[in-house]
mmCIF file of C-alpha atoms in Angstrom:
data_model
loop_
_atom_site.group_PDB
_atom_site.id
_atom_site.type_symbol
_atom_site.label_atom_id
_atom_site.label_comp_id
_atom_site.label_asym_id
_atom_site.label_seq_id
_atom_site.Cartn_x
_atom_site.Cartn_y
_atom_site.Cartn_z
ATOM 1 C CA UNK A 1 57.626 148.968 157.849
ATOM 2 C CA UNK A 2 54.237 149.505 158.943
ATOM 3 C CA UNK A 3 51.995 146.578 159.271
ATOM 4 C CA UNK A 4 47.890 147.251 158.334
ATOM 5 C CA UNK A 5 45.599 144.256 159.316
ATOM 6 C CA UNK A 6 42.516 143.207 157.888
ATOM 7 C CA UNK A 7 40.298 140.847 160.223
ATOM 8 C CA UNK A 8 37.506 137.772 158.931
ATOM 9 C CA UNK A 9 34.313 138.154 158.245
ATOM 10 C CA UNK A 10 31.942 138.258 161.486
ATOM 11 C CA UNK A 11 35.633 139.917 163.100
ATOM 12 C CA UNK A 12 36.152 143.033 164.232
ATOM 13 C CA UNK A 13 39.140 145.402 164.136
ATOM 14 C CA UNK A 14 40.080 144.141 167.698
ATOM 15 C CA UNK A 15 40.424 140.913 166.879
ATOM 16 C CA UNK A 16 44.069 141.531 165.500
ATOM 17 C CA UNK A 17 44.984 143.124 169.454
ATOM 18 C CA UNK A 18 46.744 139.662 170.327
ATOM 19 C CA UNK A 19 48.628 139.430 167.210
ATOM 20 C CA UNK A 20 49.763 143.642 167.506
ATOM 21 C CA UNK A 21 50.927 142.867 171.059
ATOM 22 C CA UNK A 22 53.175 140.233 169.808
ATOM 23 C CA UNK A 23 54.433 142.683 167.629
ATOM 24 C CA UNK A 24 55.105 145.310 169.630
ATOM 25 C CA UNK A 25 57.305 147.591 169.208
ATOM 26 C CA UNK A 26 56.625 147.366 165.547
ATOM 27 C CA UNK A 27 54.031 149.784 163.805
ATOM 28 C CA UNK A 28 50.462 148.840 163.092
ATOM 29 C CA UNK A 29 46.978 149.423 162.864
ATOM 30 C CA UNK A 30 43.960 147.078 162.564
ATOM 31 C CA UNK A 31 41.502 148.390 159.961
ATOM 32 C CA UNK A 32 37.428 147.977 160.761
ATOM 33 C CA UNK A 33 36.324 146.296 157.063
ATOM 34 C CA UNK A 34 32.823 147.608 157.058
ATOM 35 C CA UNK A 35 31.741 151.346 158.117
ATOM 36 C CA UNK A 36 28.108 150.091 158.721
ATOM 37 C CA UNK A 37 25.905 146.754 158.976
ATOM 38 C CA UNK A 38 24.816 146.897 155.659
ATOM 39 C CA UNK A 39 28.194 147.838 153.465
ATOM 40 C CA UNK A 40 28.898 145.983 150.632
ATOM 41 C CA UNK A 41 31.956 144.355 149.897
ATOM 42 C CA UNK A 42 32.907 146.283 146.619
ATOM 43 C CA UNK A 43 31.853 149.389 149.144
ATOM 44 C CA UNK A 44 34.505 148.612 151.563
ATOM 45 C CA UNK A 45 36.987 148.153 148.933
ATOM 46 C CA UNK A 46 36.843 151.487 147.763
ATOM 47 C CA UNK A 47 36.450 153.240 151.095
ATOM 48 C CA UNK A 48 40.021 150.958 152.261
ATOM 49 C CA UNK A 49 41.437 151.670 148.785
ATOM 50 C CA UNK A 50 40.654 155.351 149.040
ATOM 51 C CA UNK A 51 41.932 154.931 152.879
ATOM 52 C CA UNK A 52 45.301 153.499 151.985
ATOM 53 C CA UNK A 53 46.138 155.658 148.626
ATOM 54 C CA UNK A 54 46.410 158.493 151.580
ATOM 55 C CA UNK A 55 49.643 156.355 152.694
ATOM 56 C CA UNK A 56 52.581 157.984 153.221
ATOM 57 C CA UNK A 57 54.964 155.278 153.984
ATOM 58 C CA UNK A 58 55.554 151.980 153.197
ATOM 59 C CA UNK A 59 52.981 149.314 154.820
ATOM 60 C CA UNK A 60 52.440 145.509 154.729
ATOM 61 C CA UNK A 61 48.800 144.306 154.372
ATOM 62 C CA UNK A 62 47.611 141.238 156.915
ATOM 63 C CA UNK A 63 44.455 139.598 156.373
ATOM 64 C CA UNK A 64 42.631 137.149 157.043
ATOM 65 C CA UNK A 65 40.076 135.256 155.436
ATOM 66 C CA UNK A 66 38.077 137.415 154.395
ATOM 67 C CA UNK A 67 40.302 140.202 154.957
ATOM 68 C CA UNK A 68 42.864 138.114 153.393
ATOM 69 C CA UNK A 69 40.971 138.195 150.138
ATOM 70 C CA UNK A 70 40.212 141.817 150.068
ATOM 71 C CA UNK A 71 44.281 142.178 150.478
ATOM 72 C CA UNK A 72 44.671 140.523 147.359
ATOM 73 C CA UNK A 73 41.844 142.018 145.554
ATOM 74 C CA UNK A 74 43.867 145.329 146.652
ATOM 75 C CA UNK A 75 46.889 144.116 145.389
ATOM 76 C CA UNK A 76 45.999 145.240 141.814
ATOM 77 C CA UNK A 77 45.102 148.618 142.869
ATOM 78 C CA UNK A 78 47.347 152.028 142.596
ATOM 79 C CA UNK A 79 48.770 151.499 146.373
ATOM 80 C CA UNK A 80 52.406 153.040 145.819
ATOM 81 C CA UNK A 81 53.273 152.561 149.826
ATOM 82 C CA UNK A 82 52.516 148.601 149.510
ATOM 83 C CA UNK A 83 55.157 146.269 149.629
ATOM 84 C CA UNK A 84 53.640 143.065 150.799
ATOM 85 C CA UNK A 85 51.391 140.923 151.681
ATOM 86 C CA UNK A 86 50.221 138.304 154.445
ATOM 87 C CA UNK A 87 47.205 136.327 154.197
ATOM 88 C CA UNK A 88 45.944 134.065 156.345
ATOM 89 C CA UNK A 89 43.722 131.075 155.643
ATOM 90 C CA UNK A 90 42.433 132.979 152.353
ATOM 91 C CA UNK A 91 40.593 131.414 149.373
ATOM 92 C CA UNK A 92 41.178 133.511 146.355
ATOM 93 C CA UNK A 93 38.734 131.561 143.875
ATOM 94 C CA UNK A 94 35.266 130.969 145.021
ATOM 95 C CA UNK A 95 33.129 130.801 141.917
ATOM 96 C CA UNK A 96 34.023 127.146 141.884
ATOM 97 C CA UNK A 97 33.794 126.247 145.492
ATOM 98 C CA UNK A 98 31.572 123.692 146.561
ATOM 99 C CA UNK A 99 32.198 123.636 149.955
ATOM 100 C CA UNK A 100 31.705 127.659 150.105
ATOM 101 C CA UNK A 101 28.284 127.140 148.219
ATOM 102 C CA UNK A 102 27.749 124.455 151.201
ATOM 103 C CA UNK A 103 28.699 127.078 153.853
ATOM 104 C CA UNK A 104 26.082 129.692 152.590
ATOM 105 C CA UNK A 105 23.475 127.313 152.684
ATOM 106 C CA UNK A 106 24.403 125.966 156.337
ATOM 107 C CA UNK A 107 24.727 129.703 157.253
ATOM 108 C CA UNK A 108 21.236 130.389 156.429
ATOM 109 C CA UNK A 109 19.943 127.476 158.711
ATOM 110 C CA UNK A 110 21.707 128.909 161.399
ATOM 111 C CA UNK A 111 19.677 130.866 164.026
ATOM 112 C CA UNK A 112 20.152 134.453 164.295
ATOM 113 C CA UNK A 113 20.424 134.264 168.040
ATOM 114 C CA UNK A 114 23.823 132.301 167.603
ATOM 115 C CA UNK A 115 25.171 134.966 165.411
ATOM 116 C CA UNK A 116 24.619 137.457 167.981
ATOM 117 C CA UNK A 117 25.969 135.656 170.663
ATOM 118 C CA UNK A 118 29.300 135.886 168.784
ATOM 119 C CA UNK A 119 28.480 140.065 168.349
ATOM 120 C CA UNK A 120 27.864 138.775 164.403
ATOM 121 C CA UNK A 121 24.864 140.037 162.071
ATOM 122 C CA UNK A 122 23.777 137.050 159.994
ATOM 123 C CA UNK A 123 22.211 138.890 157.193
ATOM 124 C CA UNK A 124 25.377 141.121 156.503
ATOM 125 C CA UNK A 125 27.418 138.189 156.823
ATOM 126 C CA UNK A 126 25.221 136.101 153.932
ATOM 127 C CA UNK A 127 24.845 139.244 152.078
ATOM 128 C CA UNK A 128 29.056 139.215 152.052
ATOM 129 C CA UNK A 129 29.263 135.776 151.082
ATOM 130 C CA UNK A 130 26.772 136.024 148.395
ATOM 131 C CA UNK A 131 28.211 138.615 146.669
ATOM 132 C CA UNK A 132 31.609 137.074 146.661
ATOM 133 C CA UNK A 133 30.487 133.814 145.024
ATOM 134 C CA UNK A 134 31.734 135.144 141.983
ATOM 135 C CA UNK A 135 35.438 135.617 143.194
ATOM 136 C CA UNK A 136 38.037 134.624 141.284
ATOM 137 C CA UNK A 137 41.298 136.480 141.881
ATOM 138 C CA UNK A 138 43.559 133.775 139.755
ATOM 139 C CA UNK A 139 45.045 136.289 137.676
ATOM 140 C CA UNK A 140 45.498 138.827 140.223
ATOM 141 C CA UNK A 141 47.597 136.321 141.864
ATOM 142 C CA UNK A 142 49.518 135.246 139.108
ATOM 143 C CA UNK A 143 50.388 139.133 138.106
ATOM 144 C CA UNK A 144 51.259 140.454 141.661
ATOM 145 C CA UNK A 145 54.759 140.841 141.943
ATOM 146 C CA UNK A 146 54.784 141.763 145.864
ATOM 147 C CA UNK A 147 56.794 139.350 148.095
ATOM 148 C CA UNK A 148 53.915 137.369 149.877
ATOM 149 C CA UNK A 149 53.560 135.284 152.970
ATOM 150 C CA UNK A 150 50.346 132.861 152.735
ATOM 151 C CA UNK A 151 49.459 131.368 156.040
ATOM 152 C CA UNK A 152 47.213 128.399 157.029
ATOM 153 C CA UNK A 153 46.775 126.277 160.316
ATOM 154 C CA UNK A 154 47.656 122.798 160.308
ATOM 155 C CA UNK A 155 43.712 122.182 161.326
ATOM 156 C CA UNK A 156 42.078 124.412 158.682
ATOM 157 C CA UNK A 157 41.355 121.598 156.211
ATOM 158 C CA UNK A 158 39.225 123.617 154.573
ATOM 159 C CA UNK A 159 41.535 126.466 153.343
ATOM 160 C CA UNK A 160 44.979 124.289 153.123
ATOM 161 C CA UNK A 161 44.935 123.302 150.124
ATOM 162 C CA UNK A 162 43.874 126.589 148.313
ATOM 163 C CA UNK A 163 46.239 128.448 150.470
ATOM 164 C CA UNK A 164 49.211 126.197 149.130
ATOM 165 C CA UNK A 165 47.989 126.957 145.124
ATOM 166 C CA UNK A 166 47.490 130.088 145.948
ATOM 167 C CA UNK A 167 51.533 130.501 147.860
ATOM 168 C CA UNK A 168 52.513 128.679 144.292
ATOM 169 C CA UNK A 169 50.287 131.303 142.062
ATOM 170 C CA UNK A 170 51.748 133.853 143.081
ATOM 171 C CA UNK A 171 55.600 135.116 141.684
ATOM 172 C CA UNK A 172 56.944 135.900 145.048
ATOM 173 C CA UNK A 173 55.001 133.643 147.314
ATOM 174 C CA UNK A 174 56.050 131.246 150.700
ATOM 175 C CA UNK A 175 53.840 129.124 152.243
ATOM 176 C CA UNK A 176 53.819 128.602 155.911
ATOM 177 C CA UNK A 177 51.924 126.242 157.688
ATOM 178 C CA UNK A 178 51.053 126.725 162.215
ATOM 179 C CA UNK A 179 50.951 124.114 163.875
ATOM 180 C CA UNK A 180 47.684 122.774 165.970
ATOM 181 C CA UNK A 181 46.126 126.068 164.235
ATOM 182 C CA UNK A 182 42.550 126.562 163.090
ATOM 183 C CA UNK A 183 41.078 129.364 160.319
ATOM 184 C CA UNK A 184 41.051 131.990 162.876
ATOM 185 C CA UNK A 185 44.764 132.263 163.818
ATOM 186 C CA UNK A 186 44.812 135.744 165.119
ATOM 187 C CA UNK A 187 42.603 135.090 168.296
ATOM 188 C CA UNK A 188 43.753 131.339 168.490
ATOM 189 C CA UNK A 189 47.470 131.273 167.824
ATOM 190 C CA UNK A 190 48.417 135.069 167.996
ATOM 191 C CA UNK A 191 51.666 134.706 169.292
ATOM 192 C CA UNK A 192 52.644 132.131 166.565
ATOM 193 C CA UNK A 193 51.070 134.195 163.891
ATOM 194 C CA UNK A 194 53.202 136.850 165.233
ATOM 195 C CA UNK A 195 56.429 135.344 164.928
ATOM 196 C CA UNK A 196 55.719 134.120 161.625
ATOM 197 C CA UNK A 197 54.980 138.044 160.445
ATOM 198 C CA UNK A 198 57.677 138.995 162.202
ATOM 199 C CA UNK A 199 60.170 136.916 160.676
ATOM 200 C CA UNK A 200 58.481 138.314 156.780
ATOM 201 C CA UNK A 201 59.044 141.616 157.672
ATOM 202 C CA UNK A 202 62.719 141.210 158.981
ATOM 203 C CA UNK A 203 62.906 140.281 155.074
ATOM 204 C CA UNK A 204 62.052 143.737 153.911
#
């Protein structure tokens, strides 16, 4: 089973290399999100959908956050080769989230120069989160009928509780909670994130 990971917004497709080390010998491939600074996120979800219809075996999509989401928004799609999913600290309804409202406003305060220091852009990053405010993926979770592994750090208070309605939404979902982690578990807990794929796709 081959694995295909999906990193966080302001991420890049080598943020995943702790978690595919960890992994190894086991197939996968960390997919870059956005072709160019400016790409939209309906954009990137046709260039990945296109990208993974060209699949000729069987794969397991891991995201997070942001990648997470765009897993699930996939889910619905005509992807014969996927079997599962992973996501990791993902919020699948958004249009109703205060505390995301809260974070595009605080993200705007932000200086670009701290952005940068973390190789992020700030204005494709607020672009990204402004167009998602409409998300709501509640029925896409509630009609996906892969098995699904939804994954949240015990210190992401933010994304906890959605992650455990969203493991209950969906048919064939299992929550699992790391311990000591934070949102971004595949740079700070790659090893534990690891085992806990590892141990979903021994399932398969």
């Amino acid at each position: 089973m081959k694995l295909i990971f999906l990193h966080g917004l302001g991420q890049d497709a080598h943020s995943w290399q702790g978690v595919q080390d960890a992994l190894s010998p086991l197939q996968s491939e960390s997919f870059a999100i956005f072709s160019r600074p400016s790409e939209s996120y309906q954009e990137a979800k046709e260039r990945l959908t296109e990208y993974l219809q060209q699949e000729s075996e069987p794969f397991i999509l891991v995201g997070l956050s942001l990648g997470g989401v765009l897993a699930l928004d996939l889910s619905s799609r005509d992807l014969q080769q996927l079997k599962g999913l992973v996501l990791s600290g993902t919020q699948y309804k958004l249009n109703t989230n205060l505390l995301y409202r809260l974070q595009i406003l605080l993200f705007r305060l932000i200086p670009k120069r701290v952005f940068e220091k973390q190789g992020a852009n700030k204005q494709h990053m607020l672009q990204i989160l402004t167009e998602l405010k409409s998300l709501n993926l509640t029925n896409t979770a509630k009609t996906c009928q892969l098995p699904s592994l939804v994954i949240c750090g015990s210190k992401d208070w933010a994304n906890q509780a959605s992650s455990k309605k969203l493991a209950n939404l969906l048919p064939k979902g299992h929550y699992q909670e790391i311990a000591d982690g934070g949102h971004l578990l595949n740079t700070e807990k790659p090893y534990e994130l690891a085992q806990a794929i590892k141990e979903f796709v021994a399932g398969f």
